[in-house]
PDB file of C-alpha atoms in Angstrom:
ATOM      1  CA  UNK C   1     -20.939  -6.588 -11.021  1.00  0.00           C
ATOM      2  CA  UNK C   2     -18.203  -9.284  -9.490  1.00  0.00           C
ATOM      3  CA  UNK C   3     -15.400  -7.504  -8.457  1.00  0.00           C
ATOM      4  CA  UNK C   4     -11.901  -9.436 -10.337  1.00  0.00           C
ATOM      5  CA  UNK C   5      -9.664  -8.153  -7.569  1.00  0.00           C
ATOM      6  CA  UNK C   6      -9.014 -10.289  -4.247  1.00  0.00           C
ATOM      7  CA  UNK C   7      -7.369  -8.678  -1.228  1.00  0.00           C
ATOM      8  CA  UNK C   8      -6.893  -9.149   2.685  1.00  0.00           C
ATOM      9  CA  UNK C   9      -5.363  -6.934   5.571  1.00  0.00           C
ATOM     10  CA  UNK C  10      -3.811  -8.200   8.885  1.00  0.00           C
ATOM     11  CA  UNK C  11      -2.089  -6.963  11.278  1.00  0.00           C
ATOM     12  CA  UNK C  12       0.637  -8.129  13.133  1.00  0.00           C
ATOM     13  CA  UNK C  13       0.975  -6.678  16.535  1.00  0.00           C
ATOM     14  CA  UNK C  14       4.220  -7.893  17.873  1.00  0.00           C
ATOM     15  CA  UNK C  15       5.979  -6.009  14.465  1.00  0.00           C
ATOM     16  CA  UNK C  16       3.270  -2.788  13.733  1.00  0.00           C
ATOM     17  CA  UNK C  17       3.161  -4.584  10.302  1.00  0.00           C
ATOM     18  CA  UNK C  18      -0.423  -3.689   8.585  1.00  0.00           C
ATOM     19  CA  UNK C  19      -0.155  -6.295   6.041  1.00  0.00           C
ATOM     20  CA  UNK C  20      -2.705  -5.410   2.518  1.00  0.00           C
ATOM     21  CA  UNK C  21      -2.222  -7.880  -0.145  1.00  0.00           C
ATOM     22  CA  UNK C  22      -3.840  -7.347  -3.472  1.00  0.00           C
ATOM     23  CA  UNK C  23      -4.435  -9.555  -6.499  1.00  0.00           C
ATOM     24  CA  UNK C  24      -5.883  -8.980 -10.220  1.00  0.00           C
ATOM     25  CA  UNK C  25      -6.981  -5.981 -12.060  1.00  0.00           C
ATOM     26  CA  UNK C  26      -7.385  -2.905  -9.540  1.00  0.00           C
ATOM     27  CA  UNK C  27     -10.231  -0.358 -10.575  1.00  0.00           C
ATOM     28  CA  UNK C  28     -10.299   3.257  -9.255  1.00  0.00           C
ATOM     29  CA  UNK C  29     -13.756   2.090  -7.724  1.00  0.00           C
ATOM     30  CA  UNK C  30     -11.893  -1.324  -6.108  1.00  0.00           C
ATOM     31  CA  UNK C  31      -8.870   1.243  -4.956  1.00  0.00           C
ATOM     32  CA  UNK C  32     -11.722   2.835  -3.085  1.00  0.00           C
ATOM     33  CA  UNK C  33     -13.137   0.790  -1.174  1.00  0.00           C
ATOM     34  CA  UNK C  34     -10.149  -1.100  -0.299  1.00  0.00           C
ATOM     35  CA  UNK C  35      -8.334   2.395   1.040  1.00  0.00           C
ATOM     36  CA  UNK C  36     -11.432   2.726   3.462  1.00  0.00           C
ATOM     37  CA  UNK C  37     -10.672  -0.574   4.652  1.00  0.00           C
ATOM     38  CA  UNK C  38      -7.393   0.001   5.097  1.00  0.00           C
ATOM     39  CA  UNK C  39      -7.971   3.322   6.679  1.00  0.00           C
ATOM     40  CA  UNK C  40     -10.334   1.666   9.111  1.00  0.00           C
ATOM     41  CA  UNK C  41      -7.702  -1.330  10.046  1.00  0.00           C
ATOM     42  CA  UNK C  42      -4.894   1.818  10.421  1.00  0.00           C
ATOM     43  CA  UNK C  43      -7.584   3.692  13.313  1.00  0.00           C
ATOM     44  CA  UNK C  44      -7.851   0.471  14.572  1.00  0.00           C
ATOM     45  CA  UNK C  45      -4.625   0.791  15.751  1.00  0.00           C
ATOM     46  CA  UNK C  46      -5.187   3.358  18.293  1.00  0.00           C
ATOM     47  CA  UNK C  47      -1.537   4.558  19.778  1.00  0.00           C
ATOM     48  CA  UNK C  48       0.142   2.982  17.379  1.00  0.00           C
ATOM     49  CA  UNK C  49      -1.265   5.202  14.280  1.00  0.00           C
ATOM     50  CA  UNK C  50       2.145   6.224  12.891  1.00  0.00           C
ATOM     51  CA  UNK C  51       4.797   3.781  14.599  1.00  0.00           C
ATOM     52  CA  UNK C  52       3.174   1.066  12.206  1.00  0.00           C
ATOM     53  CA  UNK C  53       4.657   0.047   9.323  1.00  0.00           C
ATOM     54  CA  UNK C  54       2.546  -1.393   6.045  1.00  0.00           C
ATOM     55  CA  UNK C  55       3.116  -3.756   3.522  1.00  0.00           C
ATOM     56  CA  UNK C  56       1.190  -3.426   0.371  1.00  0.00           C
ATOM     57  CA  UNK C  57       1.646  -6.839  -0.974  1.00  0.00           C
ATOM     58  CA  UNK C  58       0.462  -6.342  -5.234  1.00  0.00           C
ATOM     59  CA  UNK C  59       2.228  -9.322  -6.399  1.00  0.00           C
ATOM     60  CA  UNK C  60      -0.453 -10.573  -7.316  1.00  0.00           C
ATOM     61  CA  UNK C  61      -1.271  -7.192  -9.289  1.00  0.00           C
ATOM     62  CA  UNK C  62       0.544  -7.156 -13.144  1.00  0.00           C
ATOM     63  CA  UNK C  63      -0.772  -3.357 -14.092  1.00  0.00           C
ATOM     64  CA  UNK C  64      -3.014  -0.946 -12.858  1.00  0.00           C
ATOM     65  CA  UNK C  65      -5.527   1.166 -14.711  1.00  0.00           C
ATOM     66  CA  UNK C  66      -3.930   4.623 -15.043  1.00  0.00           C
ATOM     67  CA  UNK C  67      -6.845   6.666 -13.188  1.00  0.00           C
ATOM     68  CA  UNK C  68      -6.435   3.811 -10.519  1.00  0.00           C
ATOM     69  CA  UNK C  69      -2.520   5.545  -9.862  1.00  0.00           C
ATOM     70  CA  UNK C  70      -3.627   8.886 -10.129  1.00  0.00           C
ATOM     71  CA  UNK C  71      -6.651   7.818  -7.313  1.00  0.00           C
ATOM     72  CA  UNK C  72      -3.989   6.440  -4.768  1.00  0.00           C
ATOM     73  CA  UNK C  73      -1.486   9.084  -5.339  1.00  0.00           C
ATOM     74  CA  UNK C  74      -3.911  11.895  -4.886  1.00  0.00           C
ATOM     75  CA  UNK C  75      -5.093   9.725  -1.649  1.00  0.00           C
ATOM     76  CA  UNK C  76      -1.738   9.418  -0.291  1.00  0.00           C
ATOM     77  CA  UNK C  77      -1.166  13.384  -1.205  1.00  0.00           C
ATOM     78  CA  UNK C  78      -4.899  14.192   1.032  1.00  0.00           C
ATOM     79  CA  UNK C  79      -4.013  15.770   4.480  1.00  0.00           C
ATOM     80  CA  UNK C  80      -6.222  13.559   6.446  1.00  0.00           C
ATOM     81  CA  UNK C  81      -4.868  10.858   4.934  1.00  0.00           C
ATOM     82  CA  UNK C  82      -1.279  11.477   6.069  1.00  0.00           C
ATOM     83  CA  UNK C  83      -2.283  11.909   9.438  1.00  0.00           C
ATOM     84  CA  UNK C  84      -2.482   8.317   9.314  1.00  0.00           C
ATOM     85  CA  UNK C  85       0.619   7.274   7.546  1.00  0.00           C
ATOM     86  CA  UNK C  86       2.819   4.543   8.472  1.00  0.00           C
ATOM     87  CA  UNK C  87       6.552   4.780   9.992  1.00  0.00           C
ATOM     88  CA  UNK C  88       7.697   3.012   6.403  1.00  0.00           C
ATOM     89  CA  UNK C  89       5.660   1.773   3.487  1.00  0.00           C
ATOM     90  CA  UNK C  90       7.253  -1.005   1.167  1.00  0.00           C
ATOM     91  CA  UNK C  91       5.272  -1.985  -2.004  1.00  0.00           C
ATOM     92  CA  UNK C  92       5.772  -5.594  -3.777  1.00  0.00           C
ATOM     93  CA  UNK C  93       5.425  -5.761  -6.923  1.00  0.00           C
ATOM     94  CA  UNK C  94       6.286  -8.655  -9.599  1.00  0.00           C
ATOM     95  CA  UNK C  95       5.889  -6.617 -13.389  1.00  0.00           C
ATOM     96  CA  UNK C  96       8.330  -3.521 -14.849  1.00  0.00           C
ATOM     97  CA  UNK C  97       4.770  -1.752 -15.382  1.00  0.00           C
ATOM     98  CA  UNK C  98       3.453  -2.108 -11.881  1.00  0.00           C
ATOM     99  CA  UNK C  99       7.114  -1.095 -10.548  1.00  0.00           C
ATOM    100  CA  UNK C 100       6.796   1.968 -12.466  1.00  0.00           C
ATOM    101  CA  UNK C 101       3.312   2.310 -11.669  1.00  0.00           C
ATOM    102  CA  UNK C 102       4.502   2.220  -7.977  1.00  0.00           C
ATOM    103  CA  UNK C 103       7.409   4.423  -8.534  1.00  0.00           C
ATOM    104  CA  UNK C 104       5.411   7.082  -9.608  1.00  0.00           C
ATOM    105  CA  UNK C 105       3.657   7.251  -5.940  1.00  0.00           C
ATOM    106  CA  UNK C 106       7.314   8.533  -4.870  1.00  0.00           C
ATOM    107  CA  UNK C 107       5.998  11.880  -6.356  1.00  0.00           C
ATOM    108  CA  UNK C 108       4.159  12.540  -3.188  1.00  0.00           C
ATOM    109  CA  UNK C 109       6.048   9.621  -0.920  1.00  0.00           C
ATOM    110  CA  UNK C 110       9.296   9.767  -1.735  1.00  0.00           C
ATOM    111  CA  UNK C 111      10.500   7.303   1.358  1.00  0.00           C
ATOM    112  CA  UNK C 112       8.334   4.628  -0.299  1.00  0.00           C
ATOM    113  CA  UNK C 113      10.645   0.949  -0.522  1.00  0.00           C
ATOM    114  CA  UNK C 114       9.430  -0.941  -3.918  1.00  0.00           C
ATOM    115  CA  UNK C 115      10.502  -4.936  -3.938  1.00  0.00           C
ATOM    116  CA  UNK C 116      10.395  -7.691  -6.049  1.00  0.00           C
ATOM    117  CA  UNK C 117      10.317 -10.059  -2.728  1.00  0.00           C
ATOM    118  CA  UNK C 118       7.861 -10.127   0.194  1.00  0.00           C
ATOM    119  CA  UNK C 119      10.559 -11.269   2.584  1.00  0.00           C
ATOM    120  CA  UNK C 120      12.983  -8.508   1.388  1.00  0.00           C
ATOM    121  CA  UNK C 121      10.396  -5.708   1.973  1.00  0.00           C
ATOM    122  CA  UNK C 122       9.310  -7.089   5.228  1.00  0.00           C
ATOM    123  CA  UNK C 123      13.311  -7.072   6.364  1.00  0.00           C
ATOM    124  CA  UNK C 124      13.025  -3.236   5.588  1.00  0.00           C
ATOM    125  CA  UNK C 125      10.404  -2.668   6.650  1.00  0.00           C
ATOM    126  CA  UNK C 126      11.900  -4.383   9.939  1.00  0.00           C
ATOM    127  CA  UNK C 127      14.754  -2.027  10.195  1.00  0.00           C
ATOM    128  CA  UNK C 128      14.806   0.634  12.262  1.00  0.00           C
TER     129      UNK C 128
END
């Protein structure tokens, strides 16, 4: 079965910034794989596991499946997971839904910045 998301991760080394941007309709099965790659690109990192920052660029996300927000929060909420959390983690999002979608994450990230702009979460993400 095609997959009807699209997504990409970089890094950029001079800033720490793990950069995941996301488009289309995000299943809890897509929101798995994708978190393994972006768990991979994060050891990748080496000494710099937790002085990184990440962008999750979802722009190009309008609204999530329900069970796909319960999957990442309970993700972000796993103990092994943490270990390899970023410094700061901004979220851009373009919908009221996938703002509130993203807002509910804050349950078990509370430091999480949510944007409307890639340039104004990057700038926060920025600061020290």
């Amino acid at each position: 079965m095609p997959h009807s998301v699209s997504h990409s991760i970089t890094f950029d080394a001079a800033r720490k910034l793990l950069d995941l941007r996301i488009g289309g309709l995000v299943s809890p099965e897509d929101a798995v794989w994708i978190g393994e790659e972006l768990r991979a690109a994060i050891r990748a990192l080496g000494p710099d596991v937790g002085k990184h920052v990440t962008l999750y660029d979802a722009s190009g996300v309008h609204v999530v499946p329900q069970e796909t927000v319960e999957l990442i929060k309970s993700t972000l909420d796993n103990p092994a997971v943490r270990a390899l959390w970023a410094r700061k983690v901004a979220f851009v999002v373009t919908t009221a839904l996938a703002r509130l979608q993203a807002q509910r994450l804050r349950e078990v990230r509370a430091d999480i910045g949510i944007f409307d702009d890639r340039a104004e979460a990057i700038a926060w993400l920025m600061e020290p």
